[in-house]
XYZ file of C-alpha atoms in Angstrom:
572
model
C -60.457 -96.231 -22.532
C -62.839 -97.614 -19.776
C -65.293 -95.224 -18.519
C -63.477 -93.646 -14.783
C -66.436 -93.429 -12.335
C -64.846 -90.966 -9.736
C -67.803 -90.524 -7.004
C -68.157 -87.699 -5.164
C -66.974 -88.596 -1.532
C -70.182 -88.187 -0.087
C -74.134 -88.523 -1.370
C -74.762 -84.736 -1.548
C -72.389 -81.991 -2.999
C -72.421 -78.271 -1.880
C -69.756 -76.045 -2.164
C -68.763 -73.894 1.218
C -71.055 -71.097 1.520
C -73.832 -72.582 -0.058
C -77.245 -70.668 0.876
C -79.854 -73.128 2.409
C -83.249 -71.077 1.947
C -85.148 -70.253 5.049
C -88.029 -72.122 5.642
C -91.125 -70.667 5.726
C -93.040 -72.740 7.287
C -94.588 -73.541 10.616
C -95.013 -76.396 13.362
C -93.982 -79.753 12.256
C -92.364 -78.470 8.937
C -90.446 -75.788 11.022
C -89.623 -78.274 13.439
C -88.519 -81.174 10.962
C -86.610 -78.089 8.781
C -84.691 -77.337 11.548
C -83.553 -80.644 13.127
C -82.555 -81.160 9.350
C -80.000 -78.152 9.606
C -78.710 -79.453 12.201
C -77.838 -82.751 10.784
C -76.427 -80.597 7.878
C -74.383 -78.951 10.264
C -72.728 -82.373 11.075
C -71.968 -83.255 6.825
C -70.493 -79.517 6.811
C -67.149 -80.209 7.929
C -67.048 -82.997 5.577
C -68.352 -81.203 2.797
C -66.091 -78.495 2.713
C -62.847 -80.767 3.346
C -64.115 -82.675 0.159
C -64.125 -79.554 -1.665
C -60.937 -78.358 -0.224
C -59.548 -81.492 -1.261
C -60.699 -81.616 -4.920
C -59.840 -77.539 -5.643
C -56.261 -79.140 -4.545
C -56.015 -81.914 -6.463
C -56.672 -79.142 -9.372
C -53.963 -76.869 -7.915
C -51.320 -79.554 -7.522
C -52.199 -81.447 -11.302
C -48.837 -80.149 -12.903
C -46.694 -80.470 -9.732
C -47.818 -84.370 -9.470
C -47.185 -85.226 -13.292
C -43.435 -82.907 -13.375
C -42.565 -85.301 -10.535
C -43.999 -88.496 -12.061
C -41.099 -87.725 -14.986
C -38.594 -86.791 -12.646
C -39.336 -90.404 -11.180
C -38.856 -91.884 -14.151
C -36.033 -90.055 -14.636
C -34.479 -91.797 -11.926
C -35.662 -95.094 -12.528
C -33.586 -94.653 -15.961
C -30.896 -93.863 -14.502
C -30.556 -96.840 -12.431
C -31.636 -99.191 -14.771
C -28.405 -98.095 -16.846
C -26.118 -98.120 -13.714
C -27.501 -101.507 -12.507
C -25.237 -103.208 -15.543
C -22.631 -105.416 -14.467
C -19.963 -103.875 -16.865
C -19.456 -100.597 -18.512
C -19.528 -102.785 -21.853
C -23.372 -103.586 -21.303
C -23.945 -100.124 -20.129
C -22.512 -99.509 -23.727
C -24.751 -101.445 -25.367
C -27.507 -100.685 -23.522
C -27.449 -97.108 -24.337
C -26.526 -97.927 -27.819
C -29.710 -99.665 -28.197
C -31.703 -96.496 -26.933
C -33.214 -93.581 -29.324
C -31.047 -90.617 -28.189
C -34.583 -89.073 -26.637
C -34.366 -92.056 -24.141
C -30.539 -91.309 -23.292
C -30.120 -89.124 -19.992
C -27.658 -86.235 -21.056
C -28.562 -85.890 -24.554
C -30.209 -82.828 -26.416
C -32.977 -85.204 -27.306
C -33.305 -86.426 -23.788
C -33.533 -83.037 -22.213
C -35.840 -81.866 -25.006
C -38.534 -84.730 -24.719
C -38.839 -83.803 -20.678
C -39.245 -80.392 -21.532
C -42.129 -81.480 -23.657
C -43.303 -83.157 -20.802
C -43.246 -80.406 -18.845
C -45.103 -78.146 -21.303
C -48.069 -80.179 -21.716
C -48.443 -80.766 -17.796
C -48.370 -76.693 -17.334
C -50.400 -76.162 -20.479
C -53.339 -78.425 -18.246
C -52.317 -76.702 -15.207
C -53.402 -73.422 -17.134
C -56.553 -74.579 -17.908
C -57.070 -75.765 -14.381
C -56.220 -72.783 -12.679
C -58.412 -70.389 -14.412
C -61.412 -72.786 -13.496
C -59.931 -72.479 -9.836
C -60.119 -68.509 -10.568
C -63.367 -68.774 -11.610
C -64.624 -70.097 -8.544
C -62.404 -67.677 -6.259
C -60.107 -70.171 -5.470
C -56.153 -70.382 -5.016
C -54.362 -71.327 -8.245
C -51.249 -73.235 -8.559
C -49.236 -70.015 -8.711
C -51.205 -68.623 -5.931
C -50.248 -71.542 -3.781
C -46.550 -71.589 -4.708
C -46.233 -67.803 -3.536
C -47.767 -68.216 -0.275
C -45.677 -71.080 0.504
C -42.005 -69.411 -0.387
C -43.915 -66.441 1.489
C -44.453 -68.975 4.408
C -40.909 -70.559 3.910
C -39.482 -66.808 4.172
C -41.387 -66.204 7.481
C -40.409 -69.556 8.893
C -36.501 -68.988 8.490
C -36.453 -71.442 5.152
C -37.550 -74.445 6.902
C -40.688 -76.680 5.441
C -42.650 -76.168 2.436
C -45.789 -73.921 3.651
C -48.609 -74.919 5.149
C -49.162 -76.151 8.685
C -45.944 -77.568 10.480
C -44.385 -76.609 7.218
C -45.725 -79.854 5.436
C -48.031 -79.259 2.395
C -51.316 -81.248 2.397
C -50.346 -83.303 -0.724
C -53.606 -85.295 -2.754
C -53.434 -88.696 -3.753
C -52.840 -90.425 -7.104
C -55.995 -91.142 -7.296
C -57.136 -87.606 -6.619
C -54.788 -86.850 -9.803
C -56.152 -89.343 -11.630
C -59.757 -87.920 -11.399
C -58.837 -84.841 -12.421
C -57.006 -86.477 -15.567
C -60.413 -87.920 -16.696
C -61.860 -84.525 -16.021
C -59.635 -83.405 -18.578
C -60.797 -86.223 -21.292
C -64.239 -85.759 -20.573
C -63.540 -82.145 -21.367
C -62.308 -82.800 -24.803
C -64.966 -85.632 -25.126
C -67.307 -82.672 -24.495
C -65.941 -79.421 -25.687
C -63.552 -80.379 -28.392
C -63.706 -81.062 -32.499
C -62.029 -84.685 -32.217
C -64.905 -85.181 -29.409
C -67.809 -84.989 -32.039
C -67.759 -88.408 -33.225
C -68.355 -89.646 -29.925
C -70.702 -87.125 -29.469
C -72.580 -87.649 -32.481
C -72.886 -91.635 -31.698
C -74.414 -90.544 -28.458
C -75.810 -87.029 -27.852
C -77.804 -86.989 -31.666
C -79.817 -90.179 -30.907
C -80.685 -88.665 -27.401
C -81.496 -85.246 -28.769
C -83.571 -86.277 -31.669
C -85.686 -88.789 -29.513
C -86.614 -85.600 -27.640
C -87.318 -83.685 -30.817
C -89.452 -86.101 -31.977
C -91.406 -87.098 -29.006
C -91.341 -83.810 -27.493
C -91.747 -80.923 -29.899
C -91.309 -77.286 -29.442
C -94.783 -76.074 -30.450
C -96.334 -72.521 -30.838
C -99.291 -70.996 -28.497
C -102.383 -69.965 -30.061
C -102.164 -66.419 -30.686
C -98.733 -66.152 -31.221
C -96.735 -64.704 -34.468
C -95.087 -67.116 -35.731
C -94.053 -67.296 -40.251
C -96.379 -64.505 -40.886
C -99.651 -66.378 -39.705
C -100.737 -64.285 -36.853
C -98.768 -66.151 -34.107
C -95.072 -65.900 -32.392
C -93.012 -68.647 -31.746
C -93.319 -69.712 -27.811
C -89.299 -70.823 -28.017
C -86.177 -69.784 -29.657
C -85.235 -72.926 -31.544
C -81.589 -73.074 -33.375
C -79.693 -76.062 -34.158
C -76.664 -76.566 -32.973
C -75.016 -76.093 -36.411
C -76.110 -72.627 -36.443
C -75.367 -71.810 -32.966
C -72.153 -72.618 -33.652
C -71.921 -70.663 -36.936
C -73.424 -67.524 -35.016
C -70.700 -68.056 -32.176
C -68.049 -67.988 -34.938
C -69.453 -65.155 -36.866
C -68.703 -62.352 -33.889
C -68.765 -62.179 -29.771
C -71.897 -61.817 -27.792
C -72.669 -58.302 -26.328
C -74.547 -60.070 -23.833
C -72.363 -60.428 -20.605
C -74.957 -61.379 -18.419
C -76.397 -64.985 -19.714
C -74.829 -67.052 -17.208
C -76.086 -70.540 -16.260
C -77.053 -71.229 -13.134
C -74.683 -73.494 -11.507
C -75.999 -74.910 -7.882
C -73.021 -75.818 -6.379
C -73.538 -72.056 -5.658
C -70.159 -70.463 -5.705
C -69.751 -67.626 -3.633
C -69.223 -64.710 -6.060
C -68.807 -60.914 -5.383
C -70.576 -60.904 -1.972
C -73.128 -63.387 -3.583
C -74.477 -66.754 -2.384
C -74.804 -68.407 -6.023
C -75.138 -67.563 -9.370
C -79.109 -66.914 -10.232
C -79.636 -67.718 -14.163
C -80.809 -64.792 -16.274
C -82.931 -67.050 -17.966
C -85.177 -68.174 -15.734
C -88.856 -68.877 -16.665
C -91.558 -66.955 -14.909
C -93.972 -68.820 -12.582
C -96.903 -67.974 -14.541
C -95.420 -69.458 -17.946
C -94.143 -72.728 -16.415
C -96.528 -75.176 -17.689
C -95.595 -73.722 -21.027
C -91.900 -74.910 -21.246
C -91.103 -78.455 -21.890
C -88.430 -79.374 -19.143
C -85.526 -82.032 -19.557
C -83.791 -83.361 -16.899
C -80.354 -84.492 -17.382
C -78.546 -86.372 -14.485
C -75.288 -87.797 -15.001
C -74.304 -84.314 -17.144
C -70.714 -84.280 -16.629
C -69.140 -81.494 -18.444
C -72.527 -80.348 -19.702
C -72.135 -80.351 -23.461
C -75.598 -82.625 -23.954
C -77.510 -80.621 -21.203
C -76.562 -77.275 -23.124
C -77.373 -78.872 -26.625
C -80.817 -79.621 -25.446
C -80.977 -76.092 -24.275
C -79.638 -74.725 -27.079
C -82.826 -75.626 -28.796
C -84.995 -74.410 -26.991
C -85.921 -76.746 -24.001
C -85.808 -75.788 -20.486
C -82.641 -78.035 -19.323
C -81.701 -78.874 -15.575
C -78.646 -81.379 -15.625
C -76.960 -82.856 -12.299
C -73.941 -84.410 -11.672
C -72.663 -85.987 -8.265
C -68.679 -85.508 -9.426
C -67.494 -82.208 -7.477
C -64.189 -82.374 -9.921
C -66.311 -82.312 -13.049
C -68.697 -80.412 -11.731
C -65.772 -77.138 -10.986
C -64.871 -77.513 -14.886
C -68.398 -77.731 -16.538
C -69.125 -74.431 -14.192
C -65.843 -72.675 -15.686
C -66.784 -74.354 -19.355
C -70.302 -72.898 -19.361
C -69.887 -69.471 -17.352
C -66.103 -68.531 -17.344
C -65.943 -65.916 -20.292
C -67.115 -63.670 -17.831
C -64.130 -64.216 -15.636
C -60.967 -65.013 -17.887
C -59.905 -61.349 -19.547
C -58.422 -59.991 -16.262
C -56.989 -63.547 -15.190
C -54.292 -63.796 -18.168
C -54.818 -64.463 -21.916
C -56.464 -67.724 -23.463
C -56.152 -68.682 -27.411
C -59.418 -66.424 -27.627
C -58.456 -62.573 -28.637
C -62.813 -61.772 -28.070
C -64.630 -61.397 -26.065
C -66.799 -64.422 -26.684
C -65.947 -67.506 -24.664
C -62.309 -68.258 -23.960
C -60.344 -71.074 -25.678
C -57.651 -72.980 -24.045
C -55.268 -75.923 -25.731
C -54.839 -78.982 -23.713
C -53.088 -82.291 -24.065
C -55.880 -84.369 -22.470
C -53.923 -87.833 -23.071
C -50.508 -86.889 -21.354
C -51.055 -89.022 -18.638
C -51.348 -91.917 -20.695
C -48.446 -93.892 -21.091
C -49.734 -97.579 -22.124
C -50.533 -98.384 -25.953
C -48.998 -94.972 -26.945
C -48.128 -94.628 -30.911
C -45.336 -91.842 -30.167
C -44.893 -88.652 -27.824
C -46.231 -86.437 -30.695
C -49.905 -88.479 -29.972
C -49.777 -88.531 -26.349
C -49.169 -84.917 -25.907
C -51.062 -83.588 -28.756
C -53.373 -80.739 -27.722
C -57.065 -79.860 -28.600
C -59.171 -76.521 -28.335
C -61.922 -76.390 -25.713
C -64.640 -75.506 -25.996
C -65.291 -75.784 -29.837
C -68.304 -73.436 -29.610
C -69.163 -70.346 -27.088
C -71.487 -71.938 -24.817
C -72.794 -68.546 -24.342
C -74.297 -68.388 -27.820
C -77.413 -70.912 -27.050
C -78.314 -67.795 -24.457
C -78.692 -65.141 -26.966
C -82.454 -65.553 -27.208
C -83.222 -61.581 -27.379
C -86.512 -62.635 -29.912
C -87.760 -64.714 -26.855
C -90.608 -63.230 -25.154
C -89.453 -63.432 -21.193
C -92.663 -65.193 -20.506
C -91.519 -68.028 -22.623
C -87.769 -68.325 -22.303
C -86.483 -71.608 -21.576
C -83.895 -71.630 -18.298
C -80.547 -73.618 -17.785
C -79.417 -75.103 -14.215
C -77.010 -77.625 -12.987
C -77.371 -79.554 -9.837
C -74.452 -80.457 -7.762
C -75.779 -84.026 -5.902
C -76.828 -87.696 -5.998
C -79.329 -88.326 -7.827
C -81.498 -89.748 -5.568
C -80.765 -87.182 -2.840
C -81.531 -84.316 -5.737
C -84.961 -85.880 -7.176
C -86.503 -88.252 -4.113
C -88.649 -85.632 -3.088
C -90.827 -86.635 -6.105
C -91.707 -90.261 -4.704
C -94.565 -90.929 -2.982
C -94.388 -88.963 0.584
C -90.902 -87.104 -0.445
C -90.667 -84.210 1.675
C -88.276 -82.403 -0.733
C -86.181 -80.679 2.054
C -82.924 -81.413 0.185
C -83.874 -79.859 -2.847
C -85.274 -76.837 -1.612
C -81.910 -75.951 0.193
C -80.136 -76.619 -3.432
C -81.520 -73.299 -4.490
C -81.512 -69.599 -3.876
C -84.411 -68.039 -5.389
C -87.141 -66.513 -4.183
C -89.695 -68.985 -6.281
C -87.612 -72.309 -5.103
C -90.585 -73.439 -2.789
C -92.476 -73.780 -6.373
C -89.864 -74.277 -8.655
C -88.466 -77.896 -6.981
C -91.879 -79.136 -7.274
C -92.318 -78.925 -11.203
C -92.038 -82.186 -12.794
C -89.958 -83.187 -16.201
C -91.481 -83.988 -19.552
C -88.218 -85.607 -20.308
C -85.392 -87.322 -18.633
C -82.246 -87.860 -20.671
C -79.571 -90.170 -19.977
C -76.411 -90.845 -21.254
C -73.943 -93.106 -20.086
C -76.273 -92.901 -16.258
C -78.285 -95.643 -15.555
C -75.230 -98.080 -14.903
C -73.754 -95.534 -12.463
C -76.710 -96.262 -9.992
C -76.075 -97.845 -6.707
C -79.679 -99.442 -6.937
C -80.923 -99.335 -10.619
C -84.493 -100.168 -9.358
C -84.525 -97.201 -6.933
C -83.348 -94.902 -9.971
C -85.863 -96.003 -12.542
C -88.629 -95.671 -9.691
C -87.806 -91.839 -9.331
C -87.334 -91.164 -12.429
C -90.744 -92.333 -13.347
C -92.009 -89.983 -10.319
C -90.573 -87.188 -11.399
C -92.019 -87.204 -14.984
C -95.411 -85.929 -15.766
C -97.925 -88.020 -17.100
C -96.929 -88.862 -20.546
C -93.362 -88.321 -19.960
C -90.191 -89.443 -21.862
C -87.371 -91.339 -20.316
C -84.258 -91.609 -22.942
C -81.249 -93.924 -22.608
C -77.895 -94.523 -24.128
C -75.625 -96.191 -22.867
C -73.754 -99.661 -22.062
C -74.451 -101.832 -18.328
C -70.606 -101.275 -16.905
C -72.371 -100.824 -13.437
C -69.996 -98.808 -11.856
C -70.931 -99.875 -8.177
C -69.736 -103.598 -9.125
C -66.837 -105.573 -7.942
C -66.539 -105.594 -4.519
C -68.631 -106.631 -1.396
C -69.411 -110.125 -2.666
C -69.893 -112.400 -0.312
C -67.256 -115.427 -0.158
C -67.113 -118.984 1.248
C -65.101 -118.156 4.361
C -68.437 -115.524 5.217
C -70.499 -118.572 4.651
C -68.407 -120.787 7.252
C -68.203 -118.340 10.041
C -72.293 -117.647 9.498
C -72.564 -121.071 10.281
C -69.721 -121.393 13.003
C -71.460 -118.395 14.943
C -75.109 -119.499 14.409
C -75.946 -116.769 12.041
C -78.564 -117.248 9.606
C -78.245 -115.392 5.794
C -80.392 -112.619 6.664
C -78.212 -110.807 9.373
C -74.876 -111.696 7.858
C -74.471 -107.644 7.851
C -75.168 -107.119 11.239
C -71.323 -107.916 12.448
C -70.821 -110.811 10.882
C -67.617 -111.683 9.264
C -68.704 -110.348 6.106
C -69.683 -107.115 7.579
C -66.028 -106.768 9.283
C -64.057 -108.020 5.849
C -66.193 -105.116 4.231
C -66.063 -102.347 6.840
C -64.852 -99.413 5.324
C -66.272 -99.799 1.399
C -68.418 -97.813 0.233
C -71.796 -98.690 1.416
C -72.841 -98.496 -2.438
C -71.231 -101.568 -3.363
C -72.941 -103.132 -0.887
C -76.163 -102.234 -2.851
C -74.932 -103.121 -6.143
C -76.217 -105.641 -8.717
C -75.737 -106.425 -12.247
C -78.420 -106.193 -14.299
C -78.687 -107.277 -17.915
C -80.295 -105.596 -20.362
C -83.716 -107.552 -20.719
C -83.807 -107.580 -16.793
C -82.714 -103.823 -17.015
C -86.557 -103.458 -19.821
C -88.647 -105.391 -18.208
C -87.825 -103.465 -14.893
C -88.454 -100.230 -17.098
C -91.944 -102.095 -18.545
C -92.638 -102.971 -14.677
C -92.184 -99.484 -13.443
C -94.901 -98.032 -15.661
C -92.903 -97.166 -19.017
C -94.266 -97.818 -22.347
C -90.973 -99.121 -24.626
C -91.139 -96.640 -28.147
C -87.994 -97.194 -29.703
C -85.351 -99.802 -28.781
C -81.696 -100.311 -30.768
C -78.735 -102.478 -29.273
C -75.559 -103.310 -29.903
C -74.943 -99.652 -31.144
C -71.172 -99.381 -30.725
C -69.746 -96.299 -29.284
C -66.582 -95.246 -27.162
C -66.037 -93.215 -23.844
C -63.413 -90.437 -23.551
C -61.385 -92.134 -25.446
C -57.745 -91.449 -27.665
C -58.572 -91.894 -31.039
C -54.610 -92.486 -31.616
C -54.016 -94.991 -28.538
C -52.885 -98.468 -29.848
C -56.036 -99.972 -27.737
C -59.524 -99.393 -28.088
C -62.937 -100.036 -26.242
C -66.078 -99.881 -27.962
C -69.220 -100.941 -26.156
C -72.503 -102.365 -27.607
C -74.199 -99.633 -26.358
C -78.495 -99.697 -26.048
C -80.674 -96.946 -26.347
C -84.015 -96.861 -25.336
C -86.929 -94.534 -25.382
C -89.787 -95.129 -23.046
C -93.363 -93.215 -22.649
C -94.534 -92.999 -18.833
C -98.377 -94.016 -18.647
C -100.477 -92.443 -16.382
C -99.254 -92.204 -12.560
C -102.842 -94.047 -11.474
C -101.046 -97.318 -12.347
C -98.006 -97.012 -10.444
C -98.056 -94.972 -7.170
């Protein structure tokens, strides 16, 4: 299966109700902040509308898939009735298996199984919505019925009696979320994770190992370890042995959903300002459902994940933080107070290269580990406790403040902590990228930002192919050149009211920035940016959110690369 690349609608994602930090500066800084706030107010309606649309796509998921099956049912009936004679119709029906012949018990059973799979996925999505304090599919249904009653039975609720339905493209993004949930948080996705994540985690632990501080007690030698280091397997075992008693270990998700009158959720593992330099900080851009970020954090590192896909972030927030908020909604597969488990059918939307209905609708259990287990660090001194945060936004908007001359205005508003003015300036020791570099509209700008967000000697760790998500649109064609010659325009102003610009009007500007590069060219950019290549491996076979039972499989020949940042004086 090809990697889906459902980008966010805007450049920067904030959920409604996002807290803006009060600017404590004066003079020009305060004036600049005030101007920035005015600009942000212009985007607020767009941000809120996008968030509402994403929530709508979650709550309308089952309705779309059930309706799609109704359409297929009608198509079968038309196909059978279109034959020129009854004998032909009878012959066609005789060819079909009973499960494809309308009005048979096998056919009804097939439709029932498809319906159940859609409801099963909707149940997971409804829990994610409830966790974010949003209306679920059942809430929406009750509200529509109530609206119909108030309107005397006319319409279907909503303004003017019309439901604001999302598009098929919106629903396909939710299908991609479910596949990513299976990839990151199910036992079936372990093979894919092993190929990519194990290499990245191995590089982090080799080149940026957790150290003990002088005078600390460790192994009876008069020192204590600065960090709680645990392997993923040991964490999984502890989660299986029994539930945690600590219900206050939320990961801080900086999409800042409003909860119980609070703006956002603070992490319970925040590192104090005086000891920040003792903690190894790892950035995981494009973290998606958050498993790689969580795995690194579970080994004792402070981790900051980020992603620009709001559909992904809603599910990620629920997986990482949801165990405290599911018990009062409805029961799940988990009977304990540990992380709730759900059965989902992530490949139910697939209709091509399907071996059987059983393989298409099969379930996976998520999550396969208790995410809260990584936060049980009672033996760790608070001064050295790592932190785990997730940010919502486009990479450059989150981290361009590290660039020379960057003011960090966007980043400051992503935090509601009192010490955010300090925290957003802290550089990282590692940037860990899994299937991320090729999502850049402009790869040189991403690499430049990564260089400056790293401490001297910091690591850039990359694994992935070069799909270049913004490639394939916005190219110059001969007709554009002819129009330029006829109009007397030069090559330099073809995007200024030209035929090229008119033809691509409405196309996301990131398509117009994107350039495809070979790995050799990317490697040269990494070196020229100021990195030294420490490890490089090419042609690694890897899949991405693939269906192991599908009749078609896409295998990438991925690159794994570890690079170390040289002194910043060489590239400023």
